[in-house]
Coordinates of C-alpha atoms in Angstrom, one line a residue:
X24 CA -13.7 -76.8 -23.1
X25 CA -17.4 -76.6 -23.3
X26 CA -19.8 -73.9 -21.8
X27 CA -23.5 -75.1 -21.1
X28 CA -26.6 -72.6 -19.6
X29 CA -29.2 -74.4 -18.4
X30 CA -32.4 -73.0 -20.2
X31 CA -35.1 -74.2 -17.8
X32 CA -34.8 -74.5 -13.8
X33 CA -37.5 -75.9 -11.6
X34 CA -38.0 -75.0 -8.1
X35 CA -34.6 -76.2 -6.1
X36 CA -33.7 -78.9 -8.7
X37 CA -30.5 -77.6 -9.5
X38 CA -28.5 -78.9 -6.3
X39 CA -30.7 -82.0 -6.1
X40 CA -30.3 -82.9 -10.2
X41 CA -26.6 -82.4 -10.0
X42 CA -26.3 -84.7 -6.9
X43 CA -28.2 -87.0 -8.8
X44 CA -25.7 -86.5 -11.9
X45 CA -23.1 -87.3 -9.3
X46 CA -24.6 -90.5 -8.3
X47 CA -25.7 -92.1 -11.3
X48 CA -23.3 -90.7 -13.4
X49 CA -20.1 -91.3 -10.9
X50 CA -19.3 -87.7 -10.4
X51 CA -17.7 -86.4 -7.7
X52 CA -17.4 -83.1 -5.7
X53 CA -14.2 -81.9 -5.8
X54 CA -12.7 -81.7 -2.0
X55 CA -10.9 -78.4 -2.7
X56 CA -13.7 -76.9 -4.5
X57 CA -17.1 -77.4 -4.0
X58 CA -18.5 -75.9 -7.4
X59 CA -17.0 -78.4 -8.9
X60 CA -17.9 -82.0 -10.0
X61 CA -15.0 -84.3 -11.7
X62 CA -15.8 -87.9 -13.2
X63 CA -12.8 -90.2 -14.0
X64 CA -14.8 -93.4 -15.7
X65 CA -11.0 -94.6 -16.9
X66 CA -8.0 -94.2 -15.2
X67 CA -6.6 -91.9 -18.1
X68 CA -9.8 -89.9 -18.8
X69 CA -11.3 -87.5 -16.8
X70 CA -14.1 -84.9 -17.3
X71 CA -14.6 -82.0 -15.0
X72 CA -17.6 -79.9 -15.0
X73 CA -17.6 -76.0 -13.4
X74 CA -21.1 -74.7 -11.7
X75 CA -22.0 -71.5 -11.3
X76 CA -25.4 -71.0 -10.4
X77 CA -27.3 -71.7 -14.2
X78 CA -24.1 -71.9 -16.1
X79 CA -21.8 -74.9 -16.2
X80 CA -18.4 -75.4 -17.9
X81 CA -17.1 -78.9 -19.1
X82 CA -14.2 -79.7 -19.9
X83 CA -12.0 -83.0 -20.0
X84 CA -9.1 -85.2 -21.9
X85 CA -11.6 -87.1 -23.8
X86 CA -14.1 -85.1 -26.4
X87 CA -16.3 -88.6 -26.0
X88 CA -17.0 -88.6 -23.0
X89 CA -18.1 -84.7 -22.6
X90 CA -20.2 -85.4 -25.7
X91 CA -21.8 -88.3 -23.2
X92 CA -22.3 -85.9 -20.2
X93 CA -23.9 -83.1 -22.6
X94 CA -25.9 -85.8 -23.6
X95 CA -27.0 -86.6 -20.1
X96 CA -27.6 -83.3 -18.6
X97 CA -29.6 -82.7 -21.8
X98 CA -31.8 -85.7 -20.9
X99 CA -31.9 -83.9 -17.5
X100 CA -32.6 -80.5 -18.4
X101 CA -33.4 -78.2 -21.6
X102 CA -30.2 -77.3 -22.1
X103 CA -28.3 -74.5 -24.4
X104 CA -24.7 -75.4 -25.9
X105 CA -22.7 -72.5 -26.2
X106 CA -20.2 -74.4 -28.2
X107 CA -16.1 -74.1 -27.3
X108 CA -15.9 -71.4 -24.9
X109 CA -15.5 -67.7 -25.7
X110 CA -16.7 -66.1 -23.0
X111 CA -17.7 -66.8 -19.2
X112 CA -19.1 -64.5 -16.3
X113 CA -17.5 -61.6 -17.7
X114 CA -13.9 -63.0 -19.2
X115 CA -12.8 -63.0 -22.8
X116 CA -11.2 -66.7 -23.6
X117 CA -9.0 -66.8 -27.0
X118 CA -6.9 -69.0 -28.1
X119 CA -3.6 -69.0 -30.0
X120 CA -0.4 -71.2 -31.2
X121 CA 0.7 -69.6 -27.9
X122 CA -1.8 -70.8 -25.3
X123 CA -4.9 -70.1 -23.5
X124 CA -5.2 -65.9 -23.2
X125 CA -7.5 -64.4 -20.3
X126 CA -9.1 -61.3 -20.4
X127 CA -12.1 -58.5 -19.6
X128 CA -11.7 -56.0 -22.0
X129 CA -15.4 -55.6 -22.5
X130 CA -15.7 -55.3 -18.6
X131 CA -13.0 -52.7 -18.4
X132 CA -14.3 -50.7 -21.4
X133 CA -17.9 -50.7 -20.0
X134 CA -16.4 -49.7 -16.4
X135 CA -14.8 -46.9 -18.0
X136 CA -17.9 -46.1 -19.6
X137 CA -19.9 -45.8 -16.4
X138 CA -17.2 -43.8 -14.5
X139 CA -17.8 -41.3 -17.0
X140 CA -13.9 -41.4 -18.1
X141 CA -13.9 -42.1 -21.6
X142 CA -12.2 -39.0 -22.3
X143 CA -10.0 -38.5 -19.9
X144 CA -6.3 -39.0 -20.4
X145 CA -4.9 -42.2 -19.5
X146 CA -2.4 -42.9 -16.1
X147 CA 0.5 -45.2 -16.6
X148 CA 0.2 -46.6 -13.4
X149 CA -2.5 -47.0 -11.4
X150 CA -1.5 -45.8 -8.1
X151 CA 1.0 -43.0 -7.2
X152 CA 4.7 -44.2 -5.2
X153 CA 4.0 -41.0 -3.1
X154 CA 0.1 -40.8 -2.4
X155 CA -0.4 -41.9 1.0
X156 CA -4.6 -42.9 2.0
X157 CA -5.7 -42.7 5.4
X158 CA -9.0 -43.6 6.6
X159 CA -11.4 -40.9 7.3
X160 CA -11.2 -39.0 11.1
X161 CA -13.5 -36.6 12.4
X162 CA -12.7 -33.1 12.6
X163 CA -14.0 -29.6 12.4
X164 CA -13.7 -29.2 8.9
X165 CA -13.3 -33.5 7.9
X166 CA -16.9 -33.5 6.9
X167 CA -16.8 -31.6 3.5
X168 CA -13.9 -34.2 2.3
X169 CA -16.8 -37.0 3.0
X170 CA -18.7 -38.5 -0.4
X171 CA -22.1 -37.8 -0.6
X172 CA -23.0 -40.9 -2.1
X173 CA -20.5 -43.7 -0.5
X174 CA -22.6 -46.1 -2.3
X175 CA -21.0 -45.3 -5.9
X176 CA -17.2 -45.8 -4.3
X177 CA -18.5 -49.1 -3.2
X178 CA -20.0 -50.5 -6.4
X179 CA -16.8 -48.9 -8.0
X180 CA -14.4 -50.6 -5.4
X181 CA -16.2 -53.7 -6.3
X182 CA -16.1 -53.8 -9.8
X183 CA -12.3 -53.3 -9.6
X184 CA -12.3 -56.5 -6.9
X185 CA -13.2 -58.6 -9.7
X186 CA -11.5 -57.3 -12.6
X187 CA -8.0 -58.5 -10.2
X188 CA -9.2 -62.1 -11.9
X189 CA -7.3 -61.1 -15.1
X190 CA -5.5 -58.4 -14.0
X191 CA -2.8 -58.7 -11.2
X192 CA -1.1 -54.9 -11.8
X193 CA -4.2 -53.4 -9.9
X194 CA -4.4 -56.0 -7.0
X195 CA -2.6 -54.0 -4.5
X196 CA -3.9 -50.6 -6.0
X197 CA -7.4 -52.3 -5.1
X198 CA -6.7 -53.8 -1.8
X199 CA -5.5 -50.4 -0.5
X200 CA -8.6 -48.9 -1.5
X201 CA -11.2 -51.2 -0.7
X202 CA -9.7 -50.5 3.4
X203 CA -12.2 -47.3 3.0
X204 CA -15.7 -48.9 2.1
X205 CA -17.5 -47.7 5.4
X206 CA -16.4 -43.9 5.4
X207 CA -14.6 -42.6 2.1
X208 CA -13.6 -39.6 0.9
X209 CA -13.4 -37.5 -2.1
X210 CA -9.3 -38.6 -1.9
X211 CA -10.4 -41.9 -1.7
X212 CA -12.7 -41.5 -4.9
X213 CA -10.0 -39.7 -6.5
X214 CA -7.8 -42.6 -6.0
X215 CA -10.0 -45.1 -7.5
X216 CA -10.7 -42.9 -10.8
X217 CA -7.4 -42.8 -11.1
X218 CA -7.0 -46.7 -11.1
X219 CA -9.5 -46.6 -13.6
X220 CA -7.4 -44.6 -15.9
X221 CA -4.9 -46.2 -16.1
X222 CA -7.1 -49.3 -17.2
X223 CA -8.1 -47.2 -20.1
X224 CA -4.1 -47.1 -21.3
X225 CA -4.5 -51.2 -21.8
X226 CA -8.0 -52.6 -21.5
X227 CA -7.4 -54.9 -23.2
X228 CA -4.1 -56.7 -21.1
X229 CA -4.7 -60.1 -20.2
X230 CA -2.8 -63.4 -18.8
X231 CA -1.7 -66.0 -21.2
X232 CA -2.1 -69.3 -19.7
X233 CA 1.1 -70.6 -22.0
X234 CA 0.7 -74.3 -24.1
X235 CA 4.1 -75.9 -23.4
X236 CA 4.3 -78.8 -21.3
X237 CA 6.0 -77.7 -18.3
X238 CA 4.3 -78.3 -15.3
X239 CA 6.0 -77.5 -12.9
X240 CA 5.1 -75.1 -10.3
X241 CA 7.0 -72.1 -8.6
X242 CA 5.9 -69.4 -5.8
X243 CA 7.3 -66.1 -5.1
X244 CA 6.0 -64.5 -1.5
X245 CA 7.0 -61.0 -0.6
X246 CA 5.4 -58.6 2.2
X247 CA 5.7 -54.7 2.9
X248 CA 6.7 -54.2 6.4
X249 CA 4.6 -52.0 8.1
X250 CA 2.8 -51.0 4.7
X251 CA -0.4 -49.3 6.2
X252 CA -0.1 -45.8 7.3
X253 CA -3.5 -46.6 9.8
X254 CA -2.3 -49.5 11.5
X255 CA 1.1 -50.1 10.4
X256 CA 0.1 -53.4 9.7
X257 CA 2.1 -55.3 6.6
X258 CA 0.8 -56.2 3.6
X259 CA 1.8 -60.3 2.3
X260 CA 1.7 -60.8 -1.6
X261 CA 2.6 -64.0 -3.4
X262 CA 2.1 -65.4 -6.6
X263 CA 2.1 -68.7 -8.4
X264 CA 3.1 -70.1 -11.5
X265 CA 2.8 -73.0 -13.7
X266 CA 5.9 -73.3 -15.9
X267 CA 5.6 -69.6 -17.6
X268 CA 2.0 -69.3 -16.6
X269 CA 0.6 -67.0 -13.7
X270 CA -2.1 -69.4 -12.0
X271 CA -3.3 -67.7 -8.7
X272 CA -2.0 -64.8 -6.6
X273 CA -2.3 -62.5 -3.7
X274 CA -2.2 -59.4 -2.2
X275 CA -3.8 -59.0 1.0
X276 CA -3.2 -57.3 4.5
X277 CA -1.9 -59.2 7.7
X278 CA -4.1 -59.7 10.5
X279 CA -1.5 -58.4 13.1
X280 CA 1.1 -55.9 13.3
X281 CA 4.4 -57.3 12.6
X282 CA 7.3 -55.9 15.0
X283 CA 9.9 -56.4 12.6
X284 CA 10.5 -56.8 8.7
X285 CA 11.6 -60.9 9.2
X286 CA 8.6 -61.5 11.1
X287 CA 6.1 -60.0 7.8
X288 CA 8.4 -61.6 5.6
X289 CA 7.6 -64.9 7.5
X290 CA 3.7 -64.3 7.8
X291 CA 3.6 -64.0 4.1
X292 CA 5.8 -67.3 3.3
X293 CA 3.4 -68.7 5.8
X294 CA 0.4 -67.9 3.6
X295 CA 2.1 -68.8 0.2
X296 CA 2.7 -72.1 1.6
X297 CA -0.9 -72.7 2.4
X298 CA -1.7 -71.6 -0.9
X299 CA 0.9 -74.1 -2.3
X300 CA -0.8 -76.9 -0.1
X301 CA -4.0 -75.6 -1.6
X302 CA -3.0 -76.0 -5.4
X303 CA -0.7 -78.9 -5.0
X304 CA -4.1 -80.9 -3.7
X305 CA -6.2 -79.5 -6.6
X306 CA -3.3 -80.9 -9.7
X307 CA -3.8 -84.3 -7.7
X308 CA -7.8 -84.0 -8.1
X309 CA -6.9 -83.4 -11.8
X310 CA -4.7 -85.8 -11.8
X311 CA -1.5 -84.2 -13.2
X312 CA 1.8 -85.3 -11.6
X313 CA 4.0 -83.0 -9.7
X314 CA 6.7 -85.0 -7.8
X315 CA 9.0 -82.1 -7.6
X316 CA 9.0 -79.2 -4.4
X317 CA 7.9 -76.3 -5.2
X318 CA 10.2 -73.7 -5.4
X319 CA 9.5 -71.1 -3.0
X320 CA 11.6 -67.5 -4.4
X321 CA 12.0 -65.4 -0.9
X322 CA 14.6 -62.3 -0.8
X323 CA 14.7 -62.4 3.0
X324 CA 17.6 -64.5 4.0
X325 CA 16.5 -64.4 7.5
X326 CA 13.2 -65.5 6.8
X327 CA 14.9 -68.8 5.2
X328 CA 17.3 -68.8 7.8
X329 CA 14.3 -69.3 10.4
X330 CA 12.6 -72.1 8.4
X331 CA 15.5 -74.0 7.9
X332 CA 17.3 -74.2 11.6
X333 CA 15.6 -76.5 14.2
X334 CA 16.1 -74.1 16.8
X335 CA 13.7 -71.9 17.9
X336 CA 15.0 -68.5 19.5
X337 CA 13.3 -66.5 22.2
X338 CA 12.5 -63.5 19.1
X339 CA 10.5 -66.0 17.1
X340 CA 8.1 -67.4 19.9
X341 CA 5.5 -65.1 18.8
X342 CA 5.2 -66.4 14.9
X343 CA 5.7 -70.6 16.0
X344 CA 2.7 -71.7 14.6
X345 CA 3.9 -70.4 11.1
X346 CA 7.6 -71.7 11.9
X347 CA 6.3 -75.2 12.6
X348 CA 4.1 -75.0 9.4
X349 CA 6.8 -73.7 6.8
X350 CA 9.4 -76.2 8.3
X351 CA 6.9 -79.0 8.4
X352 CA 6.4 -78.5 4.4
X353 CA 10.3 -77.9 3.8
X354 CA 11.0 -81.0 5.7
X355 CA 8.9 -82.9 3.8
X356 CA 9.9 -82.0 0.8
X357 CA 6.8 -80.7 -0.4
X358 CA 8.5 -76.8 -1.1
X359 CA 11.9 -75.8 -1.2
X360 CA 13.5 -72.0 -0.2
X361 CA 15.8 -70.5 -2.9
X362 CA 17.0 -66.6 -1.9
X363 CA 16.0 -64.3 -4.9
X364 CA 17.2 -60.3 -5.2
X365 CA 14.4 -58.0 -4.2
X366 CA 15.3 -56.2 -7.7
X367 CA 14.2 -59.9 -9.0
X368 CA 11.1 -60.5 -6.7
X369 CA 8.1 -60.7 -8.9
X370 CA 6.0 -60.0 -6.1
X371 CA 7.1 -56.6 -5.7
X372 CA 4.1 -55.8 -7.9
X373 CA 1.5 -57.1 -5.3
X374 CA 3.2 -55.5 -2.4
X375 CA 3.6 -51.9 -2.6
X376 CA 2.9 -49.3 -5.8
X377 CA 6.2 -49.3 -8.3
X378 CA 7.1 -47.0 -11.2
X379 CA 6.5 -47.0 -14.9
X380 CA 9.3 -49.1 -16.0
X381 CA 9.6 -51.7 -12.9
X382 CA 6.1 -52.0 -13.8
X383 CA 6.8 -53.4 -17.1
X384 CA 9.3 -55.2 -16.4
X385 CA 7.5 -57.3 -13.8
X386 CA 4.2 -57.2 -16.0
X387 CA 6.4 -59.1 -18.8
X388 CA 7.6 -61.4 -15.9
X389 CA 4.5 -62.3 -15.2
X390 CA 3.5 -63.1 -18.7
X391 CA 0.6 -61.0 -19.1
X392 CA -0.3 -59.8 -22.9
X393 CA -2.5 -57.7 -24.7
X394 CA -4.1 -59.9 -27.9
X395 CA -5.6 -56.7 -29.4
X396 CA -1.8 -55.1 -29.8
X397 CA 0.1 -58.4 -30.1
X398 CA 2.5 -57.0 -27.7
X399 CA 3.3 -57.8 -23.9
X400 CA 2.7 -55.2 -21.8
X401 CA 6.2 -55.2 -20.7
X402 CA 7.0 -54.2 -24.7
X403 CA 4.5 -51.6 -25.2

C-alpha cells in the first residue's frame, strides 16, 4: 500500500485528469464508492487507488502494476511518493506478524492538548451508566446552564465524530452528545470532557485489522429500546467483522419511535442488513469470494421469529417494509439469523453506556489493541 500527494494542481484538473486516467488507463469508479478508482488489467490482478482531494492511496496484488500507475500519474502530475504507508488523514498505520493495526494516537494526544486536559486524571469509561442528557428547555433560571461559546462544544463534538474511525468504545458516547449541537449546556460540555478523559487512559488503542486468511464475514445488530430520554426514540448499533477483524460499525438513532422493544430490535437488523448488502457488493468490486451467508448474531428471538415466518400479523404492519427486506435477504440466502445471549452481544458496546469490566471484555471481543503497551485493551 502506497500513499501519493499530488505536489502541483492546476485549475479543476484534478477530476478531469483522473477521468482521463480512467479512460486511458482502464480505470474504473467504483459503484459503491465514488472516491475510488479500481483497474483489473488481468483477471488475477487488480490495483485500486483511494482519492481524497490532493492525496491518493494505491494499493493492489501486483507491486508491477502500482509501480506502472505511479509511473503514469507521475507523467500526469508532479507527484510526491510517500513510500509504504504510515500515515493518512490523521491515522497511524503499523504493521506487525499480527496484521494491519489502526490508530490516532497523535490526534487523541493533540485533542487532549487543546481541551486543556493534560493533567487531569483519567476516566475509565467514557460515559457514566447513570448520567442522563437532556436537551436544553427554556426556563427562569435555564439560561445560566447555557455555554457562552457553543462554537467550542461543536468543534469538540466534531473532533470526537472522527476519532469513532479507530475507535468504536466512544461511538455511542459521541452520538449521544452530538444530539445537543444547536443549544448545549455546561452539562453537555461537561459530558464531552469527560469523554475526552477517558481517551487520555489509552490514546493510543487502535483496531487490528488481523493477517489470517479467513474471510468470512459476520454482523452483530442490537438496539436500545426507547434509549433517548427526549424523544424516547431507540438507538440501532451493529457491527461487522471479517474473520477476527472489526471492519465497519454503527451506532446511530432511529428515525421513529418504536412502540415496542421487537419492533427496535427489528429496525436495527433492518439497517445491519443494508449494511451487509453494502459490504458484500464492495468484496465483489475487489474481487474476493464470499459464497457463504452472513451470519447475522441477534438476541431477540422475536425479532428472528418475525423474519423467518411468512405470515404477517396485524402488530407488524407498521415495520413491513423492513419485514419484506430482512426476509427477502434470509430467503435468499445472502444472511442467516443465529440467536446470541445479550451477555454475548458485542453490540452492547454501541447501544447504551456499559461498566468497567463489560467494557473490556467487549473491547477484547472486538479485537482492538494498543501497539504502544502490547496489550489488548481488554488485558490492561
Amino acid at each position: 500500500m502506497i500513499t501519493v500527494r499530488i505536489v502541483l494542481k492546476l485549475a479543476a484538473v484534478n477530476n478531469w485528469s483522473l477521468f482521463q486516467m480512467d479512460v486511458h488507463n482502464a480505470f474504473l469508479q467504483g459503484d459503491l464508492d465514488e472516491e475510488v478508482y479500481m483497474s483489473i488489467p488481468f483477471e488475477t490482478e487488480f490495483v485500486l487507488v483511494l482519492v481524497y482531494v490532493d492525496d491518493l492511496l494505491i494499493t493492489g496484488n501486483s507491486e508491477d502494476r502500482i509501480r506502472e500507475v505511479k509511473d503514469y500519474l507521475h507523467r500526469q502530475f508532479k507527484i510526491k511518493d510517500l513510500g509504504e504507508i504510515k500515515y493518512f488523514l490523521g491515522i497511524e498505520i503499523a504493521r506487525s506478524q499480527k496484521g494491519i493495526i489502526l490508530s490516532q494516537r497523535k490526534y487523541v494526544l493533540d485533542l487532549i492538548s487543546d481541551a486543556g486536559l493534560s493533567g487531569c486524571r483519567p476516566l475509565s469509561v467514557p460515559m457514566g451508566q447513570n448520567l442522563k442528557l437532556r436537551a436544553f428547555e427554556e426556563g427562569k433560571d435555564a439560561e445560566k446552564d447555557l455555554l457562552r461559546e457553543p462554537e467550542r462544544y461543536r468543534r469538540l463534538i466534531g473532533r470526537l465524530i472522527y476519532l469513532t474511525i479507530t475507535r468504536p468504545d466512544i461511538s455511542f458516547s459521541v452520538q449521544v452528545l452530538s444530539q445537543f449541537m444547536q443549544t448545549p449546556t455546561k452539562m453537555h460540555m461537561g459530558a464531552a470532557l469527560g469523554v475526552v478523559r477517558y481517551l487520555k487512559q489509552n490514546p493510543g488503542l487502535g483496531i487490528l485489522l488481523s493477517s489470517n486468511e479467513d474471510l468470512k464475514v459476520s454482523c452483530f445488530c442490537d438496539s436500545y429500546w426507547g434509549a433517548c430520554a427526549t424523544t424516547r426514540r431507540s438507538v440501532t448499533g451493529y457491527l461487522l467483522k471479517m474473520g477476527d477483524s472489526l471492519i465497519t460499525w454503527k451506532t446511530k438513532k432511529q428515525s421513529t419511535v418504536s412502540r415496542s422493544s421487537v419492533e427496535a430490535e427489528y429496525r436495527a437488523l433492518g439497517a445491519a442488513v443494508s449494511e451487509i448488502v453494502w459490504v458484500k457488493g464492495l468484496l465483489e468490486d475487489l474481487r474476493v469470494c464470499h459464497p457463504q451467508p452472513v451470519r447475522v448474531f441477534c438476541d431477540s428471538k422475536a425479532a428472528i421469529h418475525i423474519a423467518s415466518n411468512p405470515v404477517f400479523h396485524e402488530r407488524t404492519k407498521h415495520i413491513e417494509i423492513d419485514c419484506h427486506f430482512v426476509r427477502e435477504k434470509l430467503q435468499s440466502g445472502l444472511i442467516s439469523l443465529i440467536h446470541v445471549k445479550s451477555s454475548n452481544q458485542e453490540a452492547n458496546i454501541l447501544t447504551k453506556a456499559v461498566g468497567y469490566d463489560s467494557q473490556r471484555k467487549m473491547l477484547s471481543k472486538l479485537g482492538t489493541i494498543n501497539i504502544y503497551s502490547s496489550k489488548l485493551e481488554g488485558e490492561c
